[in-house]
Amino acid sequence: MRTVGQNRCMTSEPTAPAERVYRSGTAVAGGVLMLGLAAWLGGDAMIRGEGSTPLVAAAALLLAVPLVVAFTLRPAVLAGEDRLRVRNPFRTVELPWASVATVRSGYSSEVLADGATYQLWAIPVSLRERKKANRHNERISSGRPPGGLLGMGRVEDISTERQAPSDEAIGELRELARQRADRTGSVSVRWAYEILGPAAAGALALLVALLAG
């Protein structure tokens, strides 16, 4: 598995000979941490709470857990042999490669297909990493020596140019779209009811518990 990204936070995982999965390692780690914290606080409130507190805590967990999963663990971009599958917080979009006009990275990562634009939540853009890569490349082109003031500080390898992790991932997807442009099919969009259903039930339960309390 090759790991790239802000502080090595984006992962590109070859799950099959013809498929790659892109996701944010930082988001996954943050999601696991938040779920653990929610389980600890919510479980404590349900066990030790009095009155309506256990019901409110249970309803809050039912609302919060799906949302945390949606925004941290769920997002992924899967580049398959025939299509690009974009898994965002509340829906999954399947795009045959022939429908992909371009993949781009500005202030956010996007794929344009069949006249529509879809965000790539799993590939967050870091302007800090992009500026760092640009400074590194400028140092190469100008021939300035590595290091800080008076040659002191961190020494870096200036033998090759760099790209921000999100730009590197977008470049790979753009190349895959070019290579597999003959893979046709239909665009499909599916809402993530496994996320929306529990979250809606949790919101309703929380409202009822608060009103009843």
Coordinates of N, CA and C in Angstrom, one line a residue, residues 74 89-91 189-200:
R74 N -16.5 6.8 5.5 CA -17.2 6.4 4.2 C -16.5 6.9 3.0
P89 N -20.1 11.4 1.3 CA -20.8 11.2 2.6 C -22.3 10.7 2.4
F90 N -23.1 11.2 1.5 CA -24.5 10.8 1.4 C -24.9 10.1 0.1
R91 N -24.0 9.9 -0.8 CA -24.3 9.2 -2.0 C -23.1 8.6 -2.7
V189 N -26.4 7.2 -9.8 CA -26.2 7.9 -8.5 C -27.1 7.2 -7.5
R190 N -26.6 6.8 -6.3 CA -27.3 6.1 -5.3 C -27.2 6.9 -4.0
W191 N -28.3 7.2 -3.3 CA -28.2 7.8 -2.0 C -27.8 6.8 -1.0
A192 N -27.1 7.2 0.0 CA -26.6 6.3 1.1 C -27.7 6.2 2.2
Y193 N -28.7 5.4 1.9 CA -29.8 5.3 2.9 C -29.4 4.6 4.1
E194 N -28.3 3.9 4.1 CA -27.8 3.2 5.3 C -27.2 4.3 6.2
I195 N -26.9 5.5 5.7 CA -26.5 6.6 6.6 C -27.6 7.5 6.9
L196 N -28.4 7.9 5.9 CA -29.5 8.8 6.0 C -30.6 8.3 6.9
G197 N -30.9 7.0 6.8 CA -32.0 6.4 7.6 C -31.7 6.5 9.1
P198 N -30.6 5.9 9.6 CA -30.3 6.0 11.0 C -30.1 7.4 11.5
A199 N -29.5 8.3 10.7 CA -29.3 9.7 11.1 C -30.7 10.4 11.3
A200 N -31.6 10.1 10.4 CA -33.0 10.7 10.5 C -33.7 10.2 11.7

